[in-house]
Amino acid sequence: MHHTRIIDVMACGATGDGSTLDTPAINRAIETCASKGGGQVFFPPGHYLSGTVVLRSHVSLRLEAGARLMGAPDLSLYQSYSAPAGTPEAKSPEWHRALVLGVNVEDVSIVGEGVIDGQCVFDAHGEEHMRGPHAVLIGSSHDVSIRGISLSDAANYAILIEFSDQIEVRDVKICGGWDGVHFRGWLDRPCKGLSIIGCRFFTGDDAIAGRYA
């Protein structure tokens, strides 16, 4: 990604006060950046309470040190990835909710020294009658990089990669939640080019898990 354009989420109306819902402002910043051909959406220090943040192609999210993207407790604020028809994942669409969601995107990155905090959003109707949205989900995408950030207290997996290629997870710290990095492909559609390098895992379940890569 070579774009130099930078859009500050604060300039699009985010408060970063930890109590105001910043989802509309964050997604407005991403859409504005994408409409101009791409670039970087910048999170200065602050606590950004949000439902699903929707990634767009050619847009990088940068969380500055002291920036914390926090999962909102209202489950209705989360969007899902639709897994390919005929795969086991397609039977449970609600299982694919995420705080940060990238579907059919390319040339995307999530970088910086900030934190994506799932806040253990509880769902009594979720898997094991407790699991809520994943922290980051990348589905049917390629050329995605997640570097340097920390992820804490994901309500399900910290990073879920589904039916995607050329994905790099580098120098990431993951604490709490369930699996750290989990990938899903299928017999005729494995995930390809998945790299997990220099990461630290302090997870409640598997550090790295999945199938077909």
Short mmCIF file of C-alpha atoms in Angstrom, two decimals:
data_model
loop_
_atom_site.label_atom_id
_atom_site.label_comp_id
_atom_site.label_asym_id
_atom_site.label_seq_id
_atom_site.Cartn_x
_atom_site.Cartn_y
_atom_site.Cartn_z
CA MET A 1 0.00 0.00 0.00
CA HIS A 2 1.64 3.23 -1.18
CA HIS A 3 -1.08 5.80 -0.58
CA THR A 4 -0.10 8.87 1.47
CA ARG A 5 -3.64 10.09 2.20
CA ILE A 6 -4.43 10.11 5.94
CA ILE A 7 -7.92 10.57 7.37
CA ASP A 8 -8.27 11.06 11.12
CA VAL A 9 -11.36 9.42 12.63
CA MET A 10 -11.72 12.44 14.93
CA ALA A 11 -12.16 14.65 11.88
CA CYS A 12 -15.09 12.45 10.85
CA GLY A 13 -16.85 12.82 14.19
CA ALA A 14 -15.36 10.14 16.46
CA THR A 15 -15.09 11.12 20.12
CA GLY A 16 -12.73 8.52 21.54
CA ASP A 17 -14.30 9.01 24.96
CA GLY A 18 -15.06 5.33 25.58
CA SER A 19 -18.81 5.83 26.05
CA THR A 20 -20.10 7.46 22.85
CA LEU A 21 -20.74 5.00 20.03
CA ASP A 22 -18.13 5.85 17.40
CA THR A 23 -19.12 3.26 14.78
CA PRO A 24 -20.73 5.73 12.32
CA ALA A 25 -17.76 8.09 12.44
CA ILE A 26 -15.19 5.32 12.00
CA ASN A 27 -17.00 3.73 9.07
CA ARG A 28 -17.53 7.19 7.54
CA ALA A 29 -13.76 7.75 7.67
CA ILE A 30 -13.13 4.41 5.99
CA GLU A 31 -15.71 5.03 3.27
CA THR A 32 -14.33 8.53 2.63
CA CYS A 33 -10.80 7.15 2.34
CA ALA A 34 -11.90 4.36 -0.02
CA SER A 35 -13.88 6.78 -2.20
CA LYS A 36 -10.72 8.82 -2.73
CA GLY A 37 -8.74 5.83 -3.89
CA GLY A 38 -7.45 4.57 -0.56
CA GLY A 39 -4.99 5.59 2.12
CA GLN A 40 -4.79 5.42 5.88
CA VAL A 41 -7.52 5.86 8.50
CA PHE A 42 -5.81 7.09 11.65
CA PHE A 43 -6.90 6.53 15.27
CA PRO A 44 -5.17 8.96 17.66
CA PRO A 45 -5.01 8.04 21.37
CA GLY A 46 -8.49 7.49 22.81
CA HIS A 47 -11.05 4.81 23.57
CA TYR A 48 -13.36 4.16 20.61
CA LEU A 49 -16.53 2.25 21.47
CA SER A 50 -17.88 0.55 18.36
CA GLY A 51 -19.92 -2.11 16.67
CA THR A 52 -18.62 -3.59 13.43
CA VAL A 53 -15.92 -1.61 11.66
CA VAL A 54 -16.13 -2.48 7.96
CA LEU A 55 -12.84 -2.65 6.06
CA ARG A 56 -12.56 -1.47 2.45
CA SER A 57 -9.99 -2.27 -0.22
CA HIS A 58 -6.83 -0.13 -0.35
CA VAL A 59 -7.48 1.30 3.12
CA SER A 60 -5.16 0.84 6.10
CA LEU A 61 -6.28 1.25 9.71
CA ARG A 62 -3.58 2.65 11.96
CA LEU A 63 -4.11 2.60 15.72
CA GLU A 64 -1.64 4.92 17.40
CA ALA A 65 -0.19 3.96 20.78
CA GLY A 66 -2.92 4.77 23.30
CA ALA A 67 -5.73 4.11 20.81
CA ARG A 68 -8.15 1.38 21.85
CA LEU A 69 -10.98 0.11 19.63
CA MET A 70 -13.53 -1.39 22.04
CA GLY A 71 -16.35 -3.78 21.24
CA ALA A 72 -19.79 -2.42 22.14
CA PRO A 73 -21.96 -4.70 24.31
CA ASP A 74 -25.04 -4.45 22.03
CA LEU A 75 -24.96 -7.53 19.78
CA SER A 76 -27.29 -5.89 17.25
CA LEU A 77 -24.41 -3.58 16.27
CA TYR A 78 -22.37 -6.40 14.73
CA GLN A 79 -22.29 -7.53 11.10
CA SER A 80 -21.37 -10.96 9.75
CA TYR A 81 -19.46 -12.66 6.97
CA SER A 82 -21.47 -15.07 4.80
CA ALA A 83 -19.42 -18.22 4.31
CA PRO A 84 -19.56 -19.96 0.91
CA ALA A 85 -22.64 -22.09 0.35
CA GLY A 86 -22.09 -25.78 0.91
CA THR A 87 -19.45 -25.37 3.61
CA PRO A 88 -20.14 -26.23 7.27
CA GLU A 89 -19.65 -22.58 8.23
CA ALA A 90 -22.60 -21.51 6.08
CA LYS A 91 -24.95 -23.26 8.50
CA SER A 92 -24.26 -20.78 11.32
CA PRO A 93 -24.23 -17.23 9.91
CA GLU A 94 -24.38 -15.60 13.34
CA TRP A 95 -21.06 -17.28 14.22
CA HIS A 96 -19.26 -14.99 11.74
CA ARG A 97 -19.87 -11.66 13.50
CA ALA A 98 -16.83 -9.48 14.12
CA LEU A 99 -15.73 -6.17 15.60
CA VAL A 100 -13.46 -5.57 12.57
CA LEU A 101 -14.78 -7.18 9.39
CA GLY A 102 -13.18 -7.45 5.97
CA VAL A 103 -15.16 -9.21 3.22
CA ASN A 104 -14.07 -9.34 -0.43
CA VAL A 105 -11.30 -6.83 0.22
CA GLU A 106 -7.73 -6.55 -1.04
CA ASP A 107 -4.67 -4.45 -0.20
CA VAL A 108 -5.75 -3.84 3.39
CA SER A 109 -3.76 -3.51 6.59
CA ILE A 110 -4.36 -3.07 10.31
CA VAL A 111 -1.23 -1.65 11.92
CA GLY A 112 0.11 0.39 14.80
CA GLU A 113 0.78 0.09 18.52
CA GLY A 114 -2.84 0.38 19.64
CA VAL A 115 -5.28 -2.25 20.89
CA ILE A 116 -8.38 -3.95 19.51
CA ASP A 117 -10.34 -4.91 22.61
CA GLY A 118 -13.28 -7.28 22.10
CA GLN A 119 -14.42 -6.66 25.68
CA CYS A 120 -15.62 -10.29 26.01
CA VAL A 121 -19.06 -9.37 24.64
CA PHE A 122 -21.26 -12.14 26.02
CA ASP A 123 -23.90 -13.92 23.94
CA ALA A 124 -26.11 -16.42 25.75
CA HIS A 125 -27.22 -17.77 22.36
CA GLY A 126 -23.71 -18.06 20.96
CA GLU A 127 -21.34 -21.01 20.81
CA GLU A 128 -21.10 -22.67 24.23
CA HIS A 129 -23.88 -20.26 25.29
CA MET A 130 -21.37 -17.49 25.80
CA ARG A 131 -19.24 -16.64 22.76
CA GLY A 132 -19.89 -13.39 20.95
CA PRO A 133 -18.24 -11.65 17.97
CA HIS A 134 -14.69 -12.35 16.83
CA ALA A 135 -12.28 -9.43 17.16
CA VAL A 136 -11.09 -9.45 13.52
CA LEU A 137 -12.55 -11.51 10.69
CA ILE A 138 -11.15 -11.57 7.15
CA GLY A 139 -13.34 -13.45 4.66
CA SER A 140 -13.01 -14.14 0.92
CA SER A 141 -10.17 -11.60 0.71
CA HIS A 142 -6.52 -11.40 -0.25
CA ASP A 143 -3.43 -9.30 0.40
CA VAL A 144 -4.19 -8.38 4.00
CA SER A 145 -1.61 -7.53 6.67
CA ILE A 146 -2.13 -7.27 10.43
CA ARG A 147 1.02 -5.94 12.08
CA GLY A 148 2.18 -4.66 15.43
CA ILE A 149 -1.19 -4.26 17.14
CA SER A 150 -2.44 -5.98 20.29
CA LEU A 151 -5.75 -7.80 20.57
CA SER A 152 -7.35 -8.42 23.94
CA ASP A 153 -10.43 -10.17 25.31
CA ALA A 154 -11.94 -11.23 21.99
CA ALA A 155 -15.48 -12.46 22.55
CA ASN A 156 -14.56 -15.45 20.35
CA TYR A 157 -11.42 -15.76 18.18
CA ALA A 158 -8.96 -12.88 18.07
CA ILE A 159 -8.29 -13.22 14.32
CA LEU A 160 -10.41 -15.46 12.08
CA ILE A 161 -9.33 -15.92 8.47
CA GLU A 162 -11.81 -17.63 6.14
CA PHE A 163 -11.36 -18.61 2.50
CA SER A 164 -8.66 -15.96 2.06
CA ASP A 165 -5.16 -15.78 0.59
CA GLN A 166 -1.90 -13.89 1.13
CA ILE A 167 -2.62 -12.93 4.72
CA GLU A 168 0.19 -11.80 7.02
CA VAL A 169 -0.06 -11.64 10.82
CA ARG A 170 3.21 -10.23 12.16
CA ASP A 171 4.44 -8.99 15.55
CA VAL A 172 0.94 -9.15 17.03
CA LYS A 173 0.20 -9.73 20.73
CA ILE A 174 -3.01 -11.58 21.62
CA CYS A 175 -4.31 -11.87 25.17
CA GLY A 176 -7.45 -13.60 26.45
CA GLY A 177 -10.40 -14.74 24.38
CA TRP A 178 -10.38 -18.11 22.66
CA ASP A 179 -8.11 -18.98 19.70
CA GLY A 180 -5.44 -16.49 18.72
CA VAL A 181 -5.30 -16.93 14.92
CA HIS A 182 -7.82 -19.35 13.45
CA PHE A 183 -8.11 -20.10 9.73
CA ARG A 184 -10.86 -21.90 7.82
CA GLY A 185 -10.78 -23.17 4.28
CA TRP A 186 -12.33 -26.17 2.60
CA LEU A 187 -11.13 -29.14 0.55
CA ASP A 188 -11.42 -27.37 -2.79
CA ARG A 189 -10.76 -23.89 -1.38
CA PRO A 190 -7.89 -23.82 1.11
CA CYS A 191 -6.43 -20.62 2.50
CA LYS A 192 -3.15 -19.93 0.69
CA GLY A 193 -0.13 -17.82 1.58
CA LEU A 194 -0.90 -17.46 5.29
CA SER A 195 2.04 -16.16 7.36
CA ILE A 196 2.13 -15.87 11.16
CA ILE A 197 5.44 -14.37 12.25
CA GLY A 198 6.84 -13.09 15.53
CA CYS A 199 3.51 -13.13 17.39
CA ARG A 200 2.91 -13.62 21.12
CA PHE A 201 -0.09 -15.61 22.32
CA PHE A 202 -1.63 -15.62 25.78
CA THR A 203 -4.95 -17.17 24.78
CA GLY A 204 -7.69 -19.08 26.55
CA ASP A 205 -7.65 -21.82 23.90
CA ASP A 206 -5.42 -22.61 20.91
CA ALA A 207 -2.79 -20.10 19.84
CA ILE A 208 -3.04 -21.13 16.17
CA ALA A 209 -5.70 -23.48 14.81
CA GLY A 210 -7.83 -24.20 11.76
CA ARG A 211 -8.01 -26.37 8.70
CA TYR A 212 -7.03 -26.38 5.04
CA ALA A 213 -4.20 -23.94 4.49
#
